[in-house]
């Protein structure tokens, strides 16, 4: 009797194990707050949608912290299956060949159809290598857009400006008269450097913006962007622009409070802004451009982050990762992610689905990011690939702060950025030597 | 004279082992690694590296930003050390004289000690919040347009203030117990010799407090250099920008945020040498002038 029951229990447990023999994979990300909840929702839905695989997401702090955690784990042989890496870390993770399995290979090897043209044009090549092979799966893709307080615009009797000339001569003076601070923005290197270059189709770095070589030099010390920053400083002094430091939220808050009329932020901020019960109606439109620099403004770069499949995992786990990526890029999931967060849908099919559903008729501002990313491409609008870019951004943030704080001039500030960035790029090239 | 001797010559070695192992694992091993890394430029993922000699060191000295961080570290350390020592000493001397409710005063002065540096930083950024911080409002009332995270000097001011506030209780505890260990007979003798309270303090009390003061001087310098990391990290809110930063924080920013292992290793080696030199100077020059009772 006892023996029988033991046998029975053993048999039961075998059955149970068989039923739950799932392949488990891990996903490290940097999506906090409401974004993190949506990430968890996607993981739960994926786990519920099938029984072979189980994904476990883990929040690892800021983008920088997530990348550092991933690197440290990789060196200790404890890397997750999927690591979220942001735009500025792309060169680091793509440069380390062997750290990741290119997503394009991962998908095709596991029998998932892959066509890079399924992705919307703005996100296609940012995380690709020099042969246009997609290395990282674009996940939370955004672009800087211009949000504006509709009541403020009405009170001042102006429209959202299309060009910076219009902002300077018409919009800003009227908004000041109406009692508003006209402008704030949350990320100087991203909005007023990287995407300034893209919008005006200006080269950002040698070697095709850094994609085709490591002996890259930055081309930021250029007359057009220095002209822009000279104006930005003047706007600050005249009260047309307010700067609250390098922190993202410190610059977004005054817009939410209704003090600042125009705020340049991420298209991915849309979800968060919509959920806040703001005391005014807001809308969004394209990032302005300088008529004096170009009459044909181009698309912008994507920001945000991509998902990388880390190497050193079993074929079975890679298969699970491929299955998850397939699930993640399905139109339904992309549309849900787009709706919940404001990040752009990365595939054409998901974009079409949102259009057919009439989402943009209900919320026109939600389409601005993806429309801006789908504007005509130019020679220099694919993206950029530079190593030690986190530090280069820190250098920019520092010098931009010094320019705005009267500690240095525009000319000296940009000369410093150029020198220090090029020194960092040369140092990064040496880390990739063998 | 009697000497205490261990009967077994292995016993003292055995007793030392845990300490030596801890120092070896947590100090010498990483220090040697840092020294080695400082001569290389390494791929963050560990795939490749290039020997670059002393380039990691020389490139630092071409960076004005490194010089600025060094200058800030020196001024920050001096300010925090001097202010927290002198204010704590003043509080200790005053609290020592209080008879009624002494314990309450002392507890109130001490309890900030329990606040962890990052928490102190969070309290700081609440007090100095740009739009509704009570201290920002107070400064504005007096015509000072204080802007944390925007103006370099304002941010530096906030960092010093928070660091000093956090450190005063420790110094206070030590000074107070130092004062209380001064024999009553000495104080009474001094009372007869000198009627001026400040004269008695500088001629008698202060020299007798010197051993405590020296100990605190060293711990306060170490605190300002290293333990203020949590405060600085919270105040800059993860975006170094044009905010002031100490050398220790810069090591973190370049190494752990920027993944430049060679460059940040070189910085940590420099810091290690500086601290070593400072310790030697302190013990050789300052300690000689102090009389232990």
Coordinates of N, CA, C and O in Angstrom, one line a residue, chain A residues 137-278:
Chain A
X137 N 16.2 44.4 -31.7 CA 14.7 44.5 -32.1 C 14.2 45.8 -31.5 O 14.1 46.0 -30.3
X138 N 13.8 46.8 -32.4 CA 13.3 48.0 -31.9 C 12.1 47.8 -31.0 O 11.2 47.0 -31.4
X139 N 12.1 48.3 -29.8 CA 11.0 48.0 -28.9 C 10.3 49.2 -28.5 O 9.2 49.5 -29.1
X140 N 10.8 50.0 -27.6 CA 10.1 51.3 -27.3 C 10.7 52.4 -28.1 O 11.8 52.9 -27.8
X141 N 10.2 52.6 -29.3 CA 10.7 53.6 -30.2 C 9.9 54.9 -30.1 O 8.7 54.9 -30.1
X142 N 10.7 56.0 -30.0 CA 10.0 57.3 -29.9 C 10.8 58.3 -30.7 O 11.9 58.0 -31.2
X143 N 10.3 59.5 -30.7 CA 11.0 60.5 -31.4 C 10.6 61.8 -30.6 O 9.5 61.9 -30.1
X144 N 11.5 62.8 -30.6 CA 11.1 64.1 -29.9 C 10.1 64.8 -30.8 O 10.3 65.0 -32.0
X145 N 9.0 65.2 -30.1 CA 8.0 66.0 -30.8 C 7.6 67.2 -29.9 O 8.1 67.3 -28.8
X146 N 6.8 68.0 -30.5 CA 6.5 69.3 -29.8 C 5.1 69.2 -29.2 O 4.1 69.1 -30.0
X147 N 4.9 69.2 -27.9 CA 3.6 69.3 -27.3 C 3.3 70.7 -27.0 O 4.2 71.6 -26.7
X148 N 2.0 71.1 -27.1 CA 1.6 72.4 -26.8 C 0.3 72.5 -26.0 O -0.6 71.6 -26.3
X149 N 0.2 73.5 -25.2 CA -1.0 73.8 -24.4 C -2.0 74.5 -25.3 O -1.7 75.7 -25.7
X150 N -3.1 73.9 -25.7 CA -4.0 74.5 -26.6 C -4.6 75.8 -26.1 O -4.9 76.8 -26.8
X151 N -4.9 75.8 -24.8 CA -5.5 77.0 -24.2 C -4.5 78.2 -24.3 O -4.9 79.3 -24.6
X152 N -3.3 77.9 -24.0 CA -2.3 78.9 -24.1 C -2.2 79.5 -25.5 O -2.1 80.7 -25.7
X153 N -2.2 78.6 -26.5 CA -2.1 79.1 -27.9 C -3.3 80.0 -28.2 O -3.2 81.0 -28.9
X154 N -4.5 79.5 -27.8 CA -5.7 80.3 -28.0 C -5.6 81.7 -27.3 O -5.9 82.7 -27.9
X155 N -5.2 81.7 -26.1 CA -5.1 82.9 -25.3 C -4.1 83.9 -26.0 O -4.3 85.1 -26.0
X156 N -3.0 83.3 -26.6 CA -2.1 84.2 -27.3 C -2.4 84.5 -28.7 O -1.8 85.3 -29.4
X157 N -3.5 83.8 -29.2 CA -3.9 84.0 -30.6 C -2.9 83.5 -31.6 O -2.7 84.1 -32.7
X158 N -2.2 82.4 -31.3 CA -1.2 81.9 -32.2 C -1.4 80.4 -32.5 O -2.2 79.7 -31.8
X159 N -0.8 79.9 -33.5 CA -0.8 78.5 -33.8 C 0.5 77.9 -33.4 O 1.5 78.6 -33.1
X160 N 0.6 76.6 -33.3 CA 1.9 75.9 -33.0 C 2.9 76.3 -34.1 O 2.5 76.1 -35.3
X161 N 4.1 76.7 -33.8 CA 5.0 77.2 -34.8 C 5.5 76.0 -35.6 O 5.8 74.9 -35.1
X162 N 5.7 76.2 -37.0 CA 6.3 75.2 -37.8 C 7.8 75.4 -37.9 O 8.5 74.4 -38.0
X163 N 8.2 76.6 -37.8 CA 9.7 76.9 -37.9 C 10.1 77.6 -36.7 O 9.3 78.2 -36.0
X164 N 11.4 77.6 -36.5 CA 12.0 78.3 -35.3 C 11.9 79.8 -35.6 O 11.8 80.6 -34.6
X165 N 11.9 80.2 -36.8 CA 11.8 81.7 -37.2 C 10.4 82.1 -36.7 O 10.3 83.2 -36.0
X166 N 9.4 81.3 -37.0 CA 8.0 81.7 -36.6 C 7.9 81.7 -35.0 O 7.3 82.6 -34.5
X167 N 8.6 80.7 -34.4 CA 8.6 80.7 -32.9 C 9.1 82.0 -32.4 O 8.6 82.6 -31.5
X168 N 10.3 82.4 -32.9 CA 11.0 83.5 -32.4 C 10.3 84.9 -32.6 O 10.2 85.7 -31.7
X169 N 9.7 85.0 -33.8 CA 9.1 86.3 -34.1 C 7.6 86.4 -33.8 O 7.1 87.5 -33.5
X170 N 6.9 85.3 -33.9 CA 5.4 85.4 -33.7 C 5.0 84.7 -32.4 O 4.4 85.4 -31.5
X171 N 5.3 83.4 -32.3 CA 4.7 82.6 -31.2 C 5.2 83.1 -29.8 O 4.4 83.3 -28.9
X172 N 6.5 83.1 -29.7 CA 7.1 83.4 -28.3 C 6.6 84.8 -27.8 O 6.1 84.8 -26.6
X173 N 6.7 85.8 -28.6 CA 6.3 87.1 -28.0 C 4.8 87.1 -27.6 O 4.5 87.7 -26.6
X174 N 4.0 86.5 -28.4 CA 2.6 86.5 -28.1 C 2.3 85.7 -26.8 O 1.5 86.1 -26.0
X175 N 3.0 84.6 -26.7 CA 2.8 83.7 -25.5 C 3.3 84.5 -24.2 O 2.7 84.4 -23.2
X176 N 4.4 85.2 -24.4 CA 4.9 86.0 -23.2 C 3.8 87.0 -22.8 O 3.5 87.2 -21.6
X177 N 3.3 87.6 -23.8 CA 2.2 88.7 -23.6 C 1.0 88.0 -22.9 O 0.4 88.7 -22.0
X178 N 0.7 86.8 -23.2 CA -0.4 86.1 -22.6 C -0.1 85.5 -21.2 O -0.9 84.8 -20.6
X179 N 1.2 85.7 -20.8 CA 1.5 85.3 -19.4 C 2.1 83.9 -19.3 O 2.1 83.3 -18.2
X180 N 2.6 83.4 -20.4 CA 3.2 82.0 -20.4 C 4.7 82.1 -20.7 O 5.2 83.0 -21.3
X181 N 5.4 81.1 -20.1 CA 6.7 80.9 -20.6 C 6.6 80.1 -21.9 O 6.0 79.0 -21.8
X182 N 7.1 80.6 -23.0 CA 6.8 79.9 -24.3 C 7.4 78.5 -24.4 O 6.7 77.6 -24.8
X183 N 8.6 78.2 -24.0 CA 9.3 77.0 -24.4 C 10.1 76.3 -23.3 O 10.7 77.0 -22.5
X184 N 10.0 75.0 -23.2 CA 10.9 74.2 -22.4 C 11.2 72.9 -23.2 O 10.4 72.5 -24.1
X185 N 12.3 72.2 -22.9 CA 12.5 70.9 -23.5 C 13.3 70.0 -22.5 O 14.0 70.5 -21.6
X186 N 13.1 68.7 -22.7 CA 13.6 67.8 -21.6 C 14.9 67.1 -21.9 O 15.4 66.4 -21.0
X187 N 15.5 67.2 -23.0 CA 16.7 66.4 -23.3 C 17.6 67.1 -24.4 O 17.4 66.8 -25.5
X188 N 18.4 68.0 -23.9 CA 19.2 68.8 -24.9 C 20.0 68.0 -25.9 O 19.9 68.3 -27.1
X189 N 20.8 67.0 -25.5 CA 21.6 66.3 -26.5 C 20.7 65.6 -27.5 O 21.0 65.6 -28.7
X190 N 19.6 65.0 -27.1 CA 18.7 64.2 -28.0 C 17.9 65.2 -28.9 O 17.8 65.0 -30.1
X191 N 17.3 66.2 -28.3 CA 16.4 67.1 -29.1 C 17.1 68.2 -29.8 O 16.9 68.4 -31.0
X192 N 18.1 68.8 -29.1 CA 18.7 70.0 -29.6 C 20.1 69.7 -30.2 O 20.9 70.6 -30.5
X193 N 20.5 68.4 -30.4 CA 21.7 68.1 -31.1 C 21.4 67.0 -32.1 O 21.3 67.2 -33.3
X194 N 21.2 65.8 -31.6 CA 21.0 64.6 -32.5 C 19.9 64.9 -33.5 O 20.1 64.8 -34.7
X195 N 18.7 65.1 -33.0 CA 17.6 65.3 -33.9 C 17.5 66.6 -34.6 O 16.9 66.7 -35.6
X196 N 18.3 67.6 -34.1 CA 18.5 68.8 -34.8 C 19.2 68.5 -36.1 O 18.8 69.0 -37.2
X197 N 20.2 67.6 -36.0 CA 21.0 67.2 -37.2 C 20.1 66.5 -38.2 O 20.1 66.7 -39.4
X198 N 19.3 65.5 -37.7 CA 18.5 64.7 -38.5 C 17.4 65.5 -39.2 O 17.2 65.4 -40.4
X199 N 16.7 66.4 -38.5 CA 15.6 67.2 -39.0 C 16.1 68.1 -40.1 O 15.4 68.3 -41.1
X200 N 17.4 68.6 -40.0 CA 17.9 69.5 -41.0 C 18.8 68.7 -42.0 O 19.5 69.3 -42.8
X201 N 18.9 67.4 -41.9 CA 19.7 66.5 -42.8 C 21.1 67.0 -42.8 O 21.7 67.2 -43.9
X202 N 21.7 67.2 -41.6 CA 23.1 67.6 -41.5 C 23.9 66.4 -41.1 O 23.4 65.6 -40.3
X203 N 25.1 66.2 -41.6 CA 25.9 65.1 -41.1 C 26.3 65.3 -39.6 O 26.6 66.4 -39.2
X204 N 26.2 64.2 -38.9 CA 26.4 64.3 -37.4 C 27.8 63.7 -37.1 O 28.4 64.1 -36.1
X205 N 28.3 62.8 -37.9 CA 29.6 62.3 -37.7 C 30.2 61.8 -39.0 O 29.4 61.5 -39.9
X206 N 31.5 61.6 -39.1 CA 32.1 61.1 -40.3 C 31.8 59.6 -40.4 O 31.1 59.0 -39.4
X207 N 32.3 58.9 -41.4 CA 32.0 57.5 -41.6 C 30.5 57.2 -41.6 O 30.0 56.3 -41.0
X208 N 29.7 58.1 -42.4 CA 28.3 57.9 -42.5 C 27.7 57.8 -41.1 O 27.0 56.8 -40.7
X209 N 27.8 58.9 -40.4 CA 27.3 59.0 -39.0 C 27.9 57.9 -38.1 O 27.2 57.6 -37.1
X210 N 29.0 57.4 -38.4 CA 29.6 56.4 -37.6 C 29.3 54.9 -37.9 O 29.8 54.0 -37.3
X211 N 28.4 54.7 -38.9 CA 28.0 53.3 -39.2 C 29.1 52.5 -39.9 O 29.1 51.3 -39.7
X212 N 30.0 53.2 -40.6 CA 30.8 52.4 -41.5 C 32.3 52.3 -41.0 O 33.2 51.9 -41.7
X213 N 32.6 52.7 -39.8 CA 33.9 52.6 -39.3 C 34.0 53.0 -37.8 O 33.0 53.5 -37.3
X214 N 35.1 52.7 -37.2 CA 35.3 53.1 -35.8 C 36.1 54.4 -35.6 O 36.2 55.0 -34.6
X215 N 36.9 54.7 -36.7 CA 37.7 56.0 -36.6 C 36.9 57.2 -36.9 O 37.2 58.0 -37.7
X216 N 35.7 57.2 -36.2 CA 34.7 58.3 -36.5 C 35.1 59.6 -35.7 O 35.6 59.5 -34.6
X217 N 34.7 60.7 -36.4 CA 34.8 62.0 -35.7 C 33.5 62.7 -35.7 O 32.7 62.6 -36.7
X218 N 33.1 63.3 -34.6 CA 31.8 64.0 -34.5 C 31.9 65.3 -35.3 O 32.9 65.9 -35.3
X219 N 30.7 65.7 -35.9 CA 30.7 66.9 -36.6 C 29.8 67.9 -36.0 O 29.0 68.6 -36.7
X220 N 29.9 68.0 -34.7 CA 28.9 68.8 -34.0 C 29.3 70.3 -34.0 O 28.4 71.2 -33.8
X221 N 30.6 70.5 -34.2 CA 31.0 71.9 -34.2 C 30.7 72.6 -35.5 O 31.6 73.0 -36.2
X222 N 29.4 72.7 -35.9 CA 29.0 73.1 -37.2 C 28.3 74.4 -37.0 O 27.6 74.7 -36.0
X223 N 28.3 75.3 -38.0 CA 27.7 76.6 -37.9 C 26.2 76.6 -37.7 O 25.7 77.4 -36.9
X224 N 25.5 75.6 -38.3 CA 24.0 75.6 -38.2 C 23.6 75.3 -36.7 O 22.7 76.1 -36.2
X225 N 24.2 74.3 -36.1 CA 23.7 74.0 -34.7 C 24.2 75.1 -33.7 O 23.6 75.4 -32.7
X226 N 25.4 75.7 -34.1 CA 25.8 76.8 -33.2 C 24.9 78.0 -33.3 O 24.6 78.7 -32.3
X227 N 24.4 78.2 -34.5 CA 23.4 79.3 -34.7 C 22.2 79.0 -33.9 O 21.7 79.9 -33.1
X228 N 21.8 77.8 -33.9 CA 20.6 77.4 -33.1 C 20.8 77.7 -31.6 O 20.0 78.3 -31.0
X229 N 22.0 77.2 -31.1 CA 22.2 77.4 -29.7 C 22.4 78.9 -29.3 O 22.1 79.3 -28.2
X230 N 22.9 79.7 -30.3 CA 23.0 81.1 -30.0 C 21.7 81.7 -29.8 O 21.4 82.5 -28.8
X231 N 20.7 81.2 -30.6 CA 19.3 81.7 -30.4 C 18.7 81.2 -29.1 O 18.0 81.9 -28.4
X232 N 19.0 79.9 -28.8 CA 18.4 79.3 -27.6 C 18.9 80.1 -26.4 O 18.1 80.4 -25.5
X233 N 20.1 80.5 -26.4 CA 20.6 81.3 -25.3 C 19.9 82.7 -25.2 O 19.6 83.1 -24.2
X234 N 19.7 83.3 -26.4 CA 19.0 84.5 -26.5 C 17.6 84.4 -25.9 O 17.1 85.2 -25.2
X235 N 17.0 83.3 -26.4 CA 15.6 83.0 -25.9 C 15.5 82.9 -24.4 O 14.6 83.4 -23.7
X236 N 16.6 82.2 -23.8 CA 16.6 82.1 -22.4 C 16.7 83.4 -21.7 O 16.0 83.7 -20.7
X237 N 17.6 84.3 -22.3 CA 17.7 85.6 -21.7 C 16.5 86.5 -21.8 O 16.2 87.3 -21.0
X238 N 15.8 86.3 -22.9 CA 14.6 87.1 -23.2 C 13.3 86.5 -22.5 O 12.2 87.1 -22.6
X239 N 13.5 85.4 -21.9 CA 12.3 84.7 -21.3 C 11.4 83.9 -22.2 O 10.3 83.6 -21.9
X240 N 12.0 83.6 -23.4 CA 11.2 82.8 -24.4 C 11.4 81.3 -24.1 O 10.7 80.5 -24.6
X241 N 12.5 81.0 -23.4 CA 12.8 79.6 -23.1 C 13.2 79.5 -21.6 O 13.8 80.4 -21.1
X242 N 12.8 78.5 -21.0 CA 13.1 78.2 -19.6 C 13.8 76.9 -19.5 O 13.4 75.9 -20.1
X243 N 14.9 76.9 -18.7 CA 15.7 75.7 -18.6 C 15.8 75.3 -17.1 O 16.1 76.1 -16.2
X244 N 15.5 74.0 -16.8 CA 15.4 73.6 -15.4 C 16.4 72.5 -15.1 O 16.2 71.7 -14.2
X245 N 17.5 72.6 -15.8 CA 18.6 71.6 -15.5 C 18.5 70.4 -16.5 O 17.7 70.3 -17.4
X246 N 19.4 69.4 -16.2 CA 19.5 68.3 -17.2 C 18.5 67.2 -16.9 O 18.4 66.3 -17.7
X247 N 17.8 67.3 -15.8 CA 16.8 66.2 -15.5 C 15.6 66.3 -16.4 O 15.1 67.4 -16.7
X248 N 15.1 65.2 -16.8 CA 13.9 65.1 -17.7 C 12.7 65.7 -17.1 O 12.0 66.6 -17.6
X249 N 12.3 65.2 -15.9 CA 11.1 65.6 -15.2 C 11.0 67.1 -14.8 O 10.0 67.7 -14.8
X250 N 12.2 67.6 -14.4 CA 12.2 69.0 -14.0 C 11.8 69.9 -15.1 O 11.2 71.0 -14.8
X251 N 12.0 69.5 -16.4 CA 11.6 70.3 -17.5 C 10.2 70.0 -18.0 O 9.6 70.9 -18.6
X252 N 9.7 68.8 -17.7 CA 8.3 68.5 -18.1 C 7.3 69.1 -17.1 O 6.2 69.5 -17.5
X253 N 7.7 69.1 -15.9 CA 6.7 69.5 -14.8 C 6.1 70.9 -15.1 O 4.8 71.0 -15.0
X254 N 6.9 71.9 -15.4 CA 6.2 73.2 -15.6 C 5.2 73.2 -16.8 O 4.3 74.0 -16.7
X255 N 5.4 72.3 -17.8 CA 4.4 72.2 -18.8 C 3.1 71.6 -18.3 O 2.0 72.1 -18.5
X256 N 3.3 70.6 -17.4 CA 2.1 70.0 -16.8 C 1.4 70.9 -15.9 O 0.2 70.9 -15.8
X257 N 2.1 71.8 -15.3 CA 1.5 72.8 -14.4 C 0.9 74.0 -15.1 O 0.3 74.8 -14.5
X258 N 1.0 73.9 -16.5 CA 0.4 75.0 -17.3 C 1.2 76.3 -17.3 O 0.7 77.3 -17.7
X259 N 2.4 76.3 -16.8 CA 3.2 77.5 -16.8 C 3.9 77.7 -18.1 O 4.1 78.8 -18.6
X260 N 4.4 76.5 -18.7 CA 5.1 76.6 -20.0 C 4.1 76.1 -21.1 O 3.4 75.1 -20.9
X261 N 4.1 76.9 -22.2 CA 3.1 76.6 -23.2 C 3.5 75.5 -24.2 O 2.7 74.8 -24.7
X262 N 4.8 75.5 -24.5 CA 5.3 74.5 -25.5 C 6.4 73.7 -24.8 O 7.4 74.2 -24.2
X263 N 6.3 72.3 -25.0 CA 7.3 71.5 -24.4 C 7.7 70.5 -25.4 O 6.9 69.8 -26.0
X264 N 9.1 70.4 -25.6 CA 9.6 69.4 -26.5 C 10.0 68.1 -25.7 O 10.8 68.2 -24.8
X265 N 9.3 67.0 -26.0 CA 9.5 65.8 -25.2 C 9.5 64.6 -26.1 O 9.6 64.8 -27.4
X266 N 9.2 63.5 -25.6 CA 9.2 62.3 -26.4 C 7.8 61.9 -26.8 O 6.9 62.2 -26.1
X267 N 7.7 61.3 -28.0 CA 6.4 60.9 -28.4 C 5.9 59.8 -27.4 O 4.7 59.6 -27.3
X268 N 6.9 59.2 -26.7 CA 6.5 58.2 -25.7 C 6.0 58.8 -24.4 O 5.6 58.1 -23.5
X269 N 6.0 60.1 -24.4 CA 5.4 60.8 -23.2 C 3.9 60.9 -23.3 O 3.3 61.3 -22.3
X270 N 3.4 60.6 -24.5 CA 2.0 60.9 -24.7 C 1.1 60.1 -23.8 O 0.2 60.6 -23.2
X271 N 1.4 58.8 -23.6 CA 0.6 57.9 -22.7 C 0.6 58.5 -21.3 O -0.5 58.6 -20.7
X272 N 1.7 58.9 -20.8 CA 1.8 59.5 -19.4 C 1.0 60.8 -19.3 O 0.3 61.0 -18.3
X273 N 1.2 61.6 -20.3 CA 0.5 62.9 -20.3 C -1.0 62.8 -20.3 O -1.8 63.5 -19.7
X274 N -1.5 61.8 -21.1 CA -2.9 61.6 -21.3 C -3.5 61.1 -20.0 O -4.7 61.4 -19.7
X275 N -2.7 60.3 -19.2 CA -3.3 59.7 -18.0 C -3.4 60.7 -16.9 O -4.2 60.6 -16.0
X276 N -2.5 61.8 -17.0 CA -2.6 62.8 -16.0 C -3.8 63.7 -16.2 O -4.2 63.9 -17.4
X277 N -4.4 64.1 -15.2 CA -5.6 64.9 -15.4 C -5.2 66.4 -15.5 O -5.3 67.1 -14.6
X278 N -4.7 66.7 -16.7 CA -4.1 68.1 -16.9 C -5.2 69.1 -16.9 O -6.3 68.8 -17.4

